[in-house]
Short mmCIF file of C-alpha atoms in Angstrom, two decimals:
data_model
loop_
_atom_site.label_atom_id
_atom_site.label_comp_id
_atom_site.label_asym_id
_atom_site.label_seq_id
_atom_site.Cartn_x
_atom_site.Cartn_y
_atom_site.Cartn_z
CA MET A 1286 12.37 -48.65 -33.43
CA GLN A 1287 11.43 -51.75 -31.42
CA HIS A 1288 7.89 -53.04 -31.69
CA VAL A 1289 6.00 -55.56 -29.61
CA LYS A 1290 3.21 -57.78 -30.90
CA ALA A 1291 0.01 -57.02 -29.02
CA LYS A 1292 -2.58 -59.74 -28.27
CA GLU A 1293 -4.73 -58.77 -31.25
CA GLY A 1294 -1.71 -58.98 -33.52
CA VAL A 1295 -1.32 -55.21 -33.75
CA SER A 1296 2.27 -54.06 -33.60
CA LEU A 1297 2.80 -51.60 -30.72
CA PRO A 1298 5.95 -49.58 -30.19
CA ALA A 1299 7.90 -50.19 -26.98
CA ALA A 1300 6.63 -48.24 -23.98
CA LEU A 1301 10.16 -46.95 -23.48
CA GLU A 1302 13.10 -47.39 -25.79
CA VAL A 1303 16.53 -46.15 -24.79
CA SER A 1304 19.12 -46.49 -27.57
CA ALA A 1305 22.85 -45.89 -27.12
CA VAL A 1306 22.30 -43.03 -24.66
CA SER A 1307 25.35 -41.40 -23.12
CA HIS A 1308 25.53 -38.37 -20.87
CA PHE A 1309 28.39 -36.29 -19.54
CA TYR A 1310 28.76 -33.88 -16.64
CA GLY A 1311 31.69 -31.88 -17.94
CA GLU A 1312 34.46 -34.45 -18.34
CA LYS A 1313 32.72 -37.05 -16.20
CA GLN A 1314 30.67 -39.65 -18.01
CA ALA A 1315 27.44 -40.44 -16.13
CA LEU A 1316 25.86 -42.74 -18.73
CA SER A 1317 27.65 -44.79 -21.34
CA GLU A 1318 25.96 -46.13 -24.48
CA SER A 1319 22.97 -47.36 -22.47
CA SER A 1320 20.36 -49.31 -24.41
CA PHE A 1321 17.24 -51.22 -23.36
CA SER A 1322 13.52 -51.24 -24.01
CA ILE A 1323 10.41 -51.91 -21.97
CA ALA A 1324 7.38 -53.61 -23.48
CA PRO A 1325 3.93 -52.08 -22.91
CA GLY A 1326 2.17 -53.33 -19.79
CA ARG A 1327 5.34 -54.45 -18.01
CA PHE A 1328 6.67 -53.65 -14.54
CA ALA A 1329 10.36 -52.91 -15.09
CA VAL A 1330 12.85 -52.20 -12.35
CA LEU A 1331 15.92 -50.02 -12.82
CA LEU A 1332 18.30 -51.37 -10.23
CA GLY A 1333 21.52 -49.64 -9.31
CA LEU A 1334 23.64 -48.42 -6.45
CA ASN A 1335 23.55 -44.78 -5.43
CA GLY A 1336 25.38 -42.82 -8.13
CA ALA A 1337 24.83 -45.50 -10.78
CA GLY A 1338 23.14 -42.97 -13.08
CA LYS A 1339 19.47 -43.70 -12.36
CA THR A 1340 18.43 -40.09 -11.74
CA THR A 1341 20.46 -38.90 -14.74
CA LEU A 1342 18.65 -41.44 -16.90
CA PHE A 1343 15.29 -40.29 -15.53
CA SER A 1344 16.19 -36.65 -16.18
CA LEU A 1345 16.94 -37.56 -19.80
CA ILE A 1346 13.73 -39.58 -20.22
CA SER A 1347 11.65 -36.72 -18.79
CA ARG A 1348 13.53 -34.11 -20.91
CA LEU A 1349 14.82 -32.19 -17.93
CA PHE A 1350 18.19 -32.84 -19.57
CA ASP A 1351 18.72 -32.85 -23.30
CA THR A 1352 19.57 -36.19 -24.91
CA ARG A 1353 22.66 -35.29 -26.90
CA HIS A 1354 23.98 -38.80 -27.48
CA GLY A 1355 21.56 -41.57 -28.47
CA THR A 1356 17.76 -41.54 -28.64
CA ILE A 1357 14.89 -42.04 -26.21
CA ARG A 1358 11.42 -42.92 -27.46
CA ILE A 1359 8.22 -43.14 -25.47
CA PHE A 1360 5.63 -45.21 -27.32
CA GLY A 1361 7.53 -44.44 -30.50
CA HIS A 1362 7.80 -40.68 -29.92
CA ASP A 1363 11.32 -39.30 -29.78
CA ILE A 1364 11.67 -37.16 -26.63
CA ARG A 1365 13.91 -34.73 -28.50
CA ARG A 1366 11.92 -34.37 -31.71
CA GLU A 1367 8.38 -34.73 -30.33
CA PRO A 1368 8.66 -33.74 -26.67
CA GLY A 1369 4.97 -32.88 -26.33
CA GLU A 1370 3.75 -36.21 -27.66
CA ALA A 1371 6.28 -38.11 -25.58
CA LEU A 1372 5.64 -36.21 -22.33
CA ARG A 1373 1.86 -36.50 -22.51
CA ARG A 1374 2.31 -40.28 -22.36
CA LEU A 1375 4.50 -40.06 -19.31
CA GLY A 1376 3.63 -39.80 -15.61
CA ILE A 1377 6.56 -39.04 -13.32
CA VAL A 1378 7.20 -39.36 -9.60
CA PHE A 1379 10.48 -37.63 -8.81
CA GLN A 1380 12.83 -38.71 -6.08
CA ALA A 1381 12.67 -35.28 -4.43
CA ARG A 1382 9.30 -34.04 -3.21
CA THR A 1383 7.77 -31.72 -5.79
CA LEU A 1384 4.48 -30.76 -4.14
CA ASP A 1385 3.90 -27.16 -3.12
CA LEU A 1386 3.68 -27.35 0.66
CA ASP A 1387 1.72 -24.10 1.02
CA LEU A 1388 -1.07 -25.19 -1.30
CA SER A 1389 -3.81 -27.72 -0.60
CA VAL A 1390 -3.91 -31.23 -2.03
CA CYS A 1391 -6.68 -30.12 -4.39
CA GLN A 1392 -4.74 -27.04 -5.55
CA ASN A 1393 -1.61 -29.10 -6.22
CA LEU A 1394 -3.50 -31.69 -8.24
CA SER A 1395 -5.56 -29.08 -10.12
CA TYR A 1396 -2.34 -27.31 -11.08
CA HIS A 1397 -0.96 -30.54 -12.52
CA ALA A 1398 -4.22 -31.17 -14.40
CA SER A 1399 -4.02 -27.71 -15.97
CA LEU A 1400 -0.42 -28.39 -17.04
CA HIS A 1401 -1.90 -31.22 -19.12
CA GLY A 1402 -4.78 -29.13 -20.47
CA ILE A 1403 -7.46 -30.89 -18.40
CA GLY A 1404 -10.42 -28.60 -17.62
CA ARG A 1405 -11.62 -27.97 -14.07
CA ALA A 1406 -14.74 -30.17 -14.07
CA GLU A 1407 -12.95 -33.18 -15.52
CA ALA A 1408 -9.94 -32.58 -13.26
CA MET A 1409 -12.10 -32.47 -10.10
CA SER A 1410 -13.84 -35.70 -11.08
CA ARG A 1411 -10.49 -37.46 -11.60
CA ILE A 1412 -9.01 -35.97 -8.41
CA ARG A 1413 -11.91 -37.18 -6.25
CA THR A 1414 -11.72 -40.67 -7.77
CA LEU A 1415 -7.98 -40.97 -7.32
CA LEU A 1416 -7.99 -39.59 -3.76
CA ALA A 1417 -10.73 -42.07 -2.80
CA GLN A 1418 -8.58 -44.88 -4.20
CA ILE A 1419 -5.58 -43.89 -2.10
CA ASP A 1420 -7.79 -43.51 1.00
CA MET A 1421 -7.26 -39.77 1.15
CA GLY A 1422 -10.63 -38.52 -0.02
CA ASP A 1423 -11.04 -36.56 3.21
CA ARG A 1424 -7.77 -34.66 2.78
CA LEU A 1425 -8.78 -32.83 -0.41
CA TYR A 1426 -8.58 -29.34 1.08
CA ASP A 1427 -5.79 -29.95 3.58
CA LYS A 1428 -2.49 -28.15 3.14
CA VAL A 1429 0.19 -30.52 1.85
CA ARG A 1430 2.41 -29.33 4.71
CA SER A 1431 0.11 -31.14 7.14
CA LEU A 1432 0.58 -34.56 5.47
CA SER A 1433 3.05 -37.29 6.43
CA GLY A 1434 5.86 -38.34 4.07
CA GLY A 1435 3.96 -41.45 3.00
CA GLN A 1436 0.79 -39.47 2.32
CA MET A 1437 2.73 -36.93 0.25
CA ARG A 1438 4.18 -39.75 -1.80
CA ARG A 1439 0.73 -41.19 -2.41
CA ILE A 1440 -0.48 -37.77 -3.56
CA GLU A 1441 2.48 -37.55 -5.94
CA ILE A 1442 1.61 -40.95 -7.41
CA ALA A 1443 -2.04 -39.90 -7.80
CA ARG A 1444 -0.81 -36.72 -9.47
CA ALA A 1445 1.34 -38.71 -11.91
CA LEU A 1446 -1.73 -40.77 -12.88
CA LEU A 1447 -4.08 -37.81 -13.22
CA HIS A 1448 -3.57 -37.35 -16.97
CA ARG A 1449 -3.81 -41.13 -17.52
CA PRO A 1450 -0.34 -41.76 -18.90
CA PRO A 1451 0.38 -45.22 -20.34
CA LEU A 1452 3.93 -45.09 -18.89
CA LEU A 1453 4.75 -44.27 -15.27
CA LEU A 1454 8.29 -43.45 -14.09
CA LEU A 1455 9.05 -43.62 -10.38
CA ASP A 1456 12.47 -42.54 -9.16
CA GLU A 1457 13.21 -44.11 -5.76
CA ALA A 1458 9.58 -43.56 -4.84
CA THR A 1459 9.82 -45.43 -1.54
CA VAL A 1460 12.94 -43.74 -0.16
CA GLY A 1461 12.38 -42.39 3.33
CA LEU A 1462 9.14 -44.31 3.89
CA ASP A 1463 8.46 -46.89 6.57
CA ILE A 1464 8.16 -50.57 5.66
CA ARG A 1465 4.38 -50.55 5.65
CA SER A 1466 4.07 -47.49 3.39
CA ARG A 1467 6.70 -48.93 1.06
CA ALA A 1468 4.88 -52.23 0.74
CA GLU A 1469 1.52 -50.52 0.18
CA ILE A 1470 2.82 -48.25 -2.56
CA LEU A 1471 4.70 -51.02 -4.33
CA ALA A 1472 1.67 -53.34 -4.20
CA ALA A 1473 -0.63 -50.62 -5.52
CA ILE A 1474 1.67 -49.88 -8.46
CA ARG A 1475 2.01 -53.57 -9.29
CA GLU A 1476 -1.77 -53.95 -9.21
CA LEU A 1477 -2.04 -51.00 -11.57
CA VAL A 1478 0.13 -52.88 -14.08
CA HIS A 1479 -2.04 -56.01 -13.84
CA THR A 1480 -5.46 -54.34 -13.88
CA GLU A 1481 -4.84 -51.36 -16.12
CA GLY A 1482 -2.09 -52.51 -18.44
CA ILE A 1483 0.01 -49.47 -17.61
CA SER A 1484 3.80 -49.71 -18.07
CA VAL A 1485 5.95 -48.88 -15.06
CA PHE A 1486 9.64 -48.08 -14.84
CA TRP A 1487 10.61 -48.24 -11.17
CA ALA A 1488 14.08 -47.03 -10.16
CA THR A 1489 15.39 -48.36 -6.87
CA HIS A 1490 18.50 -49.45 -5.03
CA LEU A 1491 16.46 -51.84 -2.86
CA ILE A 1492 16.73 -55.41 -4.11
CA ASP A 1493 13.77 -56.65 -2.10
CA GLU A 1494 11.51 -54.53 -4.31
CA VAL A 1495 12.33 -56.80 -7.28
CA GLU A 1496 10.13 -59.85 -8.07
CA GLU A 1497 10.99 -62.81 -10.29
CA SER A 1498 8.44 -61.93 -12.94
CA ASP A 1499 9.78 -58.39 -13.33
CA HIS A 1500 11.86 -57.01 -16.14
CA VAL A 1501 15.08 -55.74 -14.59
CA VAL A 1502 17.67 -53.31 -15.93
CA ILE A 1503 20.84 -53.27 -13.85
CA LEU A 1504 22.81 -50.05 -14.07
CA ASP A 1505 26.27 -49.58 -12.63
CA LYS A 1506 28.63 -46.63 -13.12
CA GLY A 1507 26.52 -45.47 -16.05
CA ARG A 1508 26.55 -48.82 -17.87
CA VAL A 1509 23.69 -51.26 -18.41
CA LEU A 1510 25.08 -54.53 -17.07
CA ALA A 1511 21.94 -56.63 -17.51
CA ASP A 1512 18.56 -56.23 -19.16
CA GLY A 1513 15.81 -58.85 -19.20
CA ARG A 1514 13.50 -60.95 -17.04
CA VAL A 1515 14.82 -61.46 -13.55
CA ASP A 1516 15.06 -65.26 -13.89
CA ASP A 1517 16.92 -64.90 -17.20
CA VAL A 1518 19.40 -62.47 -15.66
CA VAL A 1519 19.92 -64.77 -12.67
CA ARG A 1520 20.44 -67.78 -14.93
CA ALA A 1521 22.87 -65.90 -17.17
CA CYS A 1522 24.94 -64.96 -14.12
CA GLY A 1523 24.83 -68.49 -12.72
CA ALA A 1524 23.59 -67.03 -9.46
CA ASN A 1525 21.13 -68.25 -6.85
CA GLY A 1526 18.95 -65.16 -6.96
CA ILE A 1527 18.79 -61.56 -8.05
CA ARG A 1528 20.68 -60.48 -4.94
CA GLU A 1529 23.65 -62.63 -5.84
CA ALA A 1530 23.39 -61.77 -9.53
CA PHE A 1531 23.44 -58.07 -8.71
CA ALA A 1532 26.42 -58.50 -6.37
CA THR A 1533 28.31 -60.40 -9.06
CA LEU A 1534 27.56 -57.92 -11.82
CA SER A 1535 28.27 -54.79 -9.84
CA GLY A 1536 31.33 -56.19 -8.16
CA VAL A 1537 29.93 -55.73 -4.67
CA ALA A 1538 31.20 -58.43 -2.32
CA SER A 1539 27.81 -59.06 -0.75
CA VAL A 1540 24.45 -57.39 -0.73
CA ALA A 1541 23.17 -57.40 2.77
CA GLY A 1542 19.62 -56.64 3.85
CA GLY A 1543 17.27 -54.92 1.46
CA ALA A 1544 19.65 -52.31 0.15
CA ALA A 1545 21.93 -52.95 -2.76
CA ARG A 1546 24.98 -51.61 -1.09
CA MET B 351 -4.69 -48.31 -1.22
CA THR B 352 -5.91 -49.63 -4.54
CA LEU B 353 -4.97 -47.57 -7.52
CA GLN B 354 -6.88 -47.65 -10.77
CA SER B 355 -7.01 -45.15 -13.54
CA ALA B 356 -9.32 -42.30 -12.65
CA THR B 357 -12.49 -43.56 -14.33
CA SER B 358 -11.71 -46.29 -16.78
CA ARG B 359 -9.00 -48.55 -18.09
CA ILE B 360 -6.06 -46.55 -19.33
CA PRO B 361 -6.43 -46.54 -23.12
CA GLU B 362 -3.92 -47.75 -25.64
CA PRO B 363 -1.33 -45.08 -26.42
CA ALA B 364 -3.24 -42.43 -28.29
CA PRO B 365 -2.17 -41.24 -31.73
CA ARG B 366 -0.57 -37.82 -32.15
CA GLN B 367 -3.00 -35.32 -30.64
CA GLY B 368 -1.49 -31.91 -30.00
CA PHE B 369 -3.38 -29.31 -27.96
CA GLY B 370 -6.23 -27.00 -28.91
CA ALA B 371 -6.61 -23.33 -27.99
CA ARG B 372 -8.91 -24.24 -25.08
CA GLN B 373 -6.26 -26.49 -23.55
CA TYR B 374 -3.66 -23.77 -23.87
CA LEU B 375 -6.01 -21.44 -21.98
CA VAL B 376 -6.60 -24.08 -19.29
CA CYS B 377 -2.83 -24.37 -18.83
CA LEU B 378 -2.33 -20.60 -18.71
CA LYS B 379 -5.14 -20.20 -16.20
CA GLY B 380 -3.71 -22.98 -14.02
CA ILE B 381 -0.30 -21.27 -13.89
CA LEU B 382 -1.86 -17.84 -13.16
CA VAL B 383 -4.06 -19.28 -10.40
CA ARG B 384 -1.15 -21.10 -8.79
CA GLU B 385 1.01 -17.97 -8.74
CA GLY B 386 -1.90 -15.94 -7.34
CA LEU B 387 -2.53 -18.51 -4.62
CA ARG B 388 1.14 -18.62 -3.67
CA PHE B 389 1.17 -14.86 -3.41
CA LEU B 390 -1.97 -14.77 -1.26
CA ASN B 391 -0.63 -17.56 0.93
CA GLN B 392 2.56 -15.63 1.55
CA ARG B 393 1.07 -12.48 3.13
CA GLU B 394 4.42 -11.36 4.44
CA ARG B 395 5.64 -11.25 0.83
CA PHE B 396 2.77 -8.92 -0.07
CA VAL B 397 3.35 -6.69 2.95
CA SER B 398 7.11 -6.50 2.45
CA SER B 399 6.64 -5.67 -1.22
CA LEU B 400 4.61 -2.63 -0.12
CA VAL B 401 6.73 -1.61 2.84
CA ARG B 402 9.80 -0.89 0.67
CA PRO B 403 8.22 1.73 -1.67
CA LEU B 404 6.10 3.17 1.12
CA LEU B 405 9.20 3.78 3.21
CA TRP B 406 10.72 5.65 0.27
CA LEU B 407 7.54 7.65 -0.14
CA PHE B 408 6.87 8.43 3.54
CA VAL B 409 10.42 8.81 4.85
CA PHE B 410 12.90 9.39 2.05
CA ALA B 411 10.69 11.69 -0.06
CA ALA B 412 9.53 13.65 2.97
CA GLY B 413 13.13 14.24 4.01
CA PHE B 414 14.37 15.19 0.55
CA ARG B 415 11.40 17.34 -0.36
CA GLN B 416 13.18 20.46 0.82
CA VAL B 417 16.56 19.47 -0.60
CA LEU B 418 15.59 18.43 -4.11
CA GLY B 419 13.50 20.79 -6.18
CA VAL B 420 11.92 19.46 -9.34
CA SER B 421 11.42 21.98 -12.11
CA ILE B 422 8.54 21.80 -14.56
CA ILE B 423 9.37 18.97 -16.92
CA PRO B 424 7.04 16.83 -19.02
CA PRO B 425 4.64 15.24 -18.26
CA TYR B 426 4.14 17.61 -15.31
CA LYS B 427 2.35 20.87 -16.09
CA THR B 428 3.28 22.59 -12.81
CA TYR B 429 5.82 22.25 -10.08
CA VAL B 430 5.25 18.98 -8.26
CA LEU B 431 6.19 17.77 -4.83
CA TYR B 432 9.08 15.34 -4.66
CA GLU B 433 6.67 12.61 -3.47
CA VAL B 434 4.71 13.02 -6.68
CA PHE B 435 7.88 12.92 -8.77
CA ILE B 436 9.22 9.69 -7.33
CA THR B 437 5.90 7.80 -7.34
CA PRO B 438 6.35 6.44 -10.92
CA GLY B 439 9.89 5.42 -9.97
CA LEU B 440 8.54 3.61 -6.94
CA CYS B 441 6.00 1.81 -9.15
CA GLY B 442 8.99 0.76 -11.27
CA MET B 443 10.81 -0.29 -8.12
CA ILE B 444 7.96 -2.63 -7.24
CA LEU B 445 8.11 -4.16 -10.73
CA LEU B 446 11.89 -4.45 -10.55
CA PHE B 447 11.96 -6.18 -7.17
CA SER B 448 8.97 -8.33 -8.04
CA GLY B 449 10.54 -9.37 -11.35
CA MET B 450 13.69 -10.36 -9.54
CA GLN B 451 11.68 -12.09 -6.84
CA SER B 452 10.01 -14.21 -9.47
CA SER B 453 13.50 -15.06 -10.64
CA LEU B 454 14.32 -16.00 -7.05
CA SER B 455 11.22 -18.15 -6.97
CA MET B 456 12.37 -19.99 -10.10
CA VAL B 457 15.77 -20.71 -8.60
CA TYR B 458 13.99 -21.91 -5.45
CA ASP B 459 11.55 -23.98 -7.51
CA ARG B 460 14.43 -25.57 -9.38
CA GLU B 461 16.24 -26.37 -6.17
CA MET B 462 13.14 -27.72 -4.47
CA GLY B 463 11.96 -29.60 -7.53
CA ASN B 464 8.68 -27.71 -8.06
CA MET B 465 9.98 -26.32 -11.34
CA ARG B 466 10.26 -29.88 -12.65
CA THR B 467 6.50 -30.33 -12.58
CA LEU B 468 6.25 -27.33 -14.90
CA LEU B 469 9.08 -28.33 -17.21
CA VAL B 470 7.77 -31.88 -17.79
CA SER B 471 4.41 -30.58 -18.97
CA PRO B 472 3.75 -31.59 -22.61
CA PHE B 473 3.01 -27.99 -23.59
CA PRO B 474 5.81 -26.20 -25.48
CA ARG B 475 8.38 -24.81 -23.14
CA TRP B 476 8.18 -21.28 -24.57
CA PHE B 477 4.48 -21.27 -23.73
CA LEU B 478 5.10 -22.50 -20.18
CA LEU B 479 7.73 -19.81 -19.58
CA ILE B 480 5.58 -17.02 -21.01
CA SER B 481 2.68 -18.21 -18.83
CA LYS B 482 4.96 -18.15 -15.81
CA LEU B 483 6.07 -14.65 -16.79
CA LEU B 484 2.49 -13.44 -17.14
CA ALA B 485 1.72 -14.85 -13.71
CA GLY B 486 4.66 -12.92 -12.24
CA VAL B 487 3.59 -9.71 -13.99
CA MET B 488 0.01 -10.14 -12.77
CA VAL B 489 1.23 -10.29 -9.17
CA SER B 490 3.49 -7.25 -9.70
CA ILE B 491 0.64 -5.17 -11.10
CA MET B 492 -1.55 -6.03 -8.11
CA GLN B 493 1.23 -4.75 -5.85
CA VAL B 494 1.58 -1.50 -7.81
CA TYR B 495 -2.15 -0.75 -7.60
CA ALA B 496 -2.14 -1.46 -3.86
CA PHE B 497 0.78 0.99 -3.54
CA LEU B 498 -0.99 3.67 -5.60
CA ALA B 499 -4.12 3.26 -3.48
CA ILE B 500 -2.10 3.99 -0.33
CA ALA B 501 -0.21 6.82 -2.04
CA TRP B 502 -3.56 8.47 -2.87
CA PHE B 503 -4.01 9.10 0.86
CA TRP B 504 -0.55 10.72 0.85
CA ASP B 505 -1.81 13.28 -1.66
CA VAL B 506 -0.26 11.60 -4.67
CA ARG B 507 -3.30 11.88 -6.90
CA PRO B 508 -2.72 11.55 -10.64
CA PRO B 509 -5.72 12.00 -12.97
CA TRP B 510 -8.09 9.03 -12.94
CA THR B 511 -7.28 8.30 -16.59
CA GLY B 512 -3.71 7.76 -15.43
CA TYR B 513 -4.80 4.80 -13.35
CA LEU B 514 -6.12 3.18 -16.55
CA MET B 515 -3.31 4.28 -18.86
CA ILE B 516 -0.67 3.01 -16.48
CA LEU B 517 -1.93 -0.58 -16.83
CA PRO B 518 -0.38 -1.32 -20.27
CA ALA B 519 2.78 0.54 -19.21
CA LEU B 520 3.03 -1.62 -16.08
CA PHE B 521 2.35 -4.73 -18.12
CA LEU B 522 5.09 -3.98 -20.65
CA SER B 523 7.61 -2.87 -18.04
CA GLY B 524 6.71 -5.88 -15.88
CA MET B 525 7.23 -8.23 -18.84
CA MET B 526 10.62 -6.66 -19.52
CA LEU B 527 11.81 -6.92 -15.92
CA CYS B 528 10.35 -10.40 -15.30
CA SER B 529 11.97 -11.61 -18.55
CA LEU B 530 15.27 -10.23 -17.34
CA GLY B 531 14.71 -11.99 -14.01
CA MET B 532 13.96 -15.24 -15.78
CA LEU B 533 17.07 -14.93 -17.91
CA LEU B 534 19.14 -14.31 -14.78
CA SER B 535 17.50 -17.25 -12.99
CA SER B 536 18.73 -19.58 -15.74
CA MET B 537 22.29 -18.43 -14.96
CA ILE B 538 22.03 -18.82 -11.20
CA LYS B 539 22.84 -22.30 -10.02
CA GLN B 540 21.99 -21.92 -6.37
CA LEU B 541 19.75 -19.77 -4.26
CA GLU B 542 22.68 -18.27 -2.37
CA ASN B 543 23.89 -16.55 -5.56
CA PHE B 544 20.79 -14.37 -5.57
CA ALA B 545 22.49 -11.89 -3.24
CA GLY B 546 24.79 -11.13 -6.17
CA VAL B 547 21.77 -10.26 -8.30
CA MET B 548 20.66 -7.79 -5.65
CA ASN B 549 24.03 -6.05 -5.53
CA PHE B 550 24.99 -6.21 -9.20
CA VAL B 551 21.62 -5.90 -10.94
CA ILE B 552 18.78 -4.51 -8.82
CA PHE B 553 20.52 -1.66 -6.98
CA PRO B 554 22.57 -0.38 -9.96
CA MET B 555 19.48 -0.50 -12.20
CA TYR B 556 17.40 1.36 -9.67
CA PHE B 557 19.86 4.09 -8.73
CA ALA B 558 21.17 4.67 -12.27
CA SER B 559 17.73 5.69 -13.51
CA PRO B 560 15.37 8.69 -13.30
CA ALA B 561 13.40 6.94 -10.54
CA LEU B 562 14.71 9.31 -7.85
CA TYR B 563 15.88 12.37 -9.75
CA PRO B 564 15.34 13.80 -13.26
CA LEU B 565 17.78 12.85 -15.98
CA TRP B 566 18.82 16.46 -16.64
CA ARG B 567 20.02 16.78 -13.06
CA ILE B 568 22.07 13.61 -13.45
CA GLN B 569 23.55 15.01 -16.67
CA GLU B 570 24.56 18.20 -14.89
CA SER B 571 26.31 16.40 -12.09
CA SER B 572 27.87 13.49 -14.05
CA PRO B 573 27.79 13.06 -17.85
CA LEU B 574 29.14 9.51 -17.43
CA LEU B 575 26.34 8.53 -15.07
CA HIS B 576 23.89 10.11 -17.51
CA LYS B 577 25.20 7.82 -20.28
CA ILE B 578 24.89 4.83 -17.97
CA CYS B 579 21.30 5.85 -17.21
CA LEU B 580 20.54 6.03 -20.92
CA ALA B 581 21.86 2.50 -21.39
CA ASN B 582 19.73 1.21 -18.52
CA PRO B 583 16.45 -0.44 -19.61
CA PHE B 584 14.87 0.45 -16.27
CA THR B 585 15.21 4.17 -17.19
CA TYR B 586 12.73 3.72 -20.02
CA ALA B 587 10.34 1.67 -17.90
CA VAL B 588 10.22 4.51 -15.34
CA GLU B 589 9.64 7.14 -18.04
CA LEU B 590 6.96 5.03 -19.71
CA ILE B 591 5.16 4.66 -16.38
CA ARG B 592 5.61 8.36 -15.51
CA PHE B 593 4.00 9.58 -18.74
CA ALA B 594 1.26 6.93 -18.64
CA LEU B 595 0.34 7.96 -15.09
CA TYR B 596 -0.45 11.41 -16.49
CA GLY B 597 -2.39 10.09 -19.47
CA GLU B 598 0.41 10.41 -22.04
CA VAL B 599 2.27 7.92 -24.19
CA ASP B 600 5.99 8.54 -24.63
CA ARG B 601 6.79 6.63 -27.81
CA GLY B 602 10.58 6.53 -27.41
CA PRO B 603 10.55 4.69 -24.07
CA LEU B 604 7.65 2.56 -25.31
CA LEU B 605 9.62 1.23 -28.28
CA ILE B 606 12.75 0.72 -26.20
CA VAL B 607 10.83 -1.20 -23.51
CA VAL B 608 9.20 -3.40 -26.19
CA GLY B 609 12.63 -4.01 -27.73
CA PHE B 610 14.24 -5.00 -24.43
CA THR B 611 11.24 -7.21 -23.61
CA VAL B 612 11.67 -9.14 -26.86
CA LEU B 613 15.41 -9.42 -26.25
CA PHE B 614 15.17 -10.63 -22.64
CA LEU B 615 12.21 -12.91 -23.32
CA GLY B 616 13.93 -14.49 -26.31
CA GLY B 617 17.05 -14.98 -24.20
CA ALA B 618 15.07 -16.57 -21.37
CA ILE B 619 13.27 -18.97 -23.73
CA LEU B 620 16.58 -19.99 -25.30
CA ALA B 621 18.18 -20.32 -21.87
CA TYR B 622 15.45 -22.66 -20.64
CA ASP B 623 15.47 -24.80 -23.79
CA PRO B 624 17.40 -27.91 -22.72
CA SER B 625 18.82 -28.52 -26.18
CA ILE B 626 20.45 -25.12 -26.70
CA GLY B 627 20.17 -23.03 -23.56
CA LEU B 628 22.26 -22.12 -20.58
CA LEU B 629 20.32 -24.67 -18.54
CA GLY B 630 21.43 -27.33 -20.98
CA ARG B 631 25.01 -26.26 -20.49
CA LYS B 632 24.51 -26.14 -16.75
CA GLN B 633 23.48 -29.80 -16.71
CA ASP B 634 26.98 -30.55 -17.98
CA ASN B 635 28.23 -29.26 -14.65
CA GLY B 636 25.70 -31.22 -12.67
CA GLY B 637 23.21 -28.41 -12.16
CA ASN B 638 19.57 -28.90 -11.37
CA ALA B 639 17.14 -28.63 -14.18
#
């Protein structure tokens, strides 16, 4: 198990440790011996083209799929052997919308709180605080159906933070949003890392969401092609930037615009 | 938009904590409340769940009253009208359709992603599934009592103790049928396949049972069908409900319903366990979790 030295000299386990994980859909291999780890308090980006295996990896980390080959640990807790301990440390924003459209914002968030054993009074206090922070305090009793796509996404992020997880997974959280909503959400999550020390694993296929100080894991056809700080990955590839490094590694002729395709 | 943790800095990863009994209750209550709210929000679902048995009671039973005579058989002490005879069967019908509808809702939830929020909860998966089952049964029982209230105005008036005694019978039968629905939902990959459940599970279970006619009549007309009825778990749910509605406990059906409940529930829990279940195997084919 990988450990990271904390400031006080206390040894902390990695926020997320993926060791030799493979996954198959029938005969087709979706992940191949993938290994990497994310230190606590880091913003890590999982970068890959559509179909690279990002959602499969997230399904394994969140125990929607069983990890049959390799191990996944969240703050030292094996997702297979100690799923409860691992999942309570994990907040997840899925790629697909998972809010109940017919329920109100409050009812959706309360439901999530109860799924983590948080009582009503404490849940309501946290819900009001989080909604105020995402500028949606006045939408508490509105049906989710009446919200815009960006607002729904913000609610899902608030929901993922409700049980105060030290690790947050976001699977293509900005897909389908306009530029302004994308930038706002990304900035808010980055700020969360700086101010709260939370660890974030952000899956995307959009290269312009990657910053130089980030930890990046590049996934292609189920294989981890690069894992490390962005500037280290760029230097190792002899490239001029992450865009060029990604194009080189994934064998894509050029990566135009924001999308890695 | 400036996100912070809800009230304070997110703490260092906590040591192993587990959950206490109070937290389990909070989780169970949350799942029950959500299912109740969904049911209340979908009024057409409530109305349609009542229309089906009421049509059988008002139209079918009225038409067949003169054709089908029901002799004096336990638990009835006198000759009863056909409407009275089929009422327990119609209560069972509500549980059967509702159990399967909750299975439909799980397939829908899996497709739409709502099920994921449940499955990534840190509580044990068996507990989450049983809570979901209880929520489905709670909704079914509400439907049955609404049906019995309307039937009372149609002169279907069992003794008042029956209304109390029927509750555990409905609960057990509901658990059995919802467990079966949950087991089936783990085998269904897409929502479209639910039509198959209707044709191959719901209708055969309903018609090959004493819901509409007594077992002895079935035996007279077709010994083979009688054997099929005896192998049908729904038969025992109907008989359990019928006796309970008249203040009696029929131990044979009771034990059989408990047995099938344990079997189906165990199967559903195994099926939804990602490491051993059908859902785990389904992921190999690219299915949704």
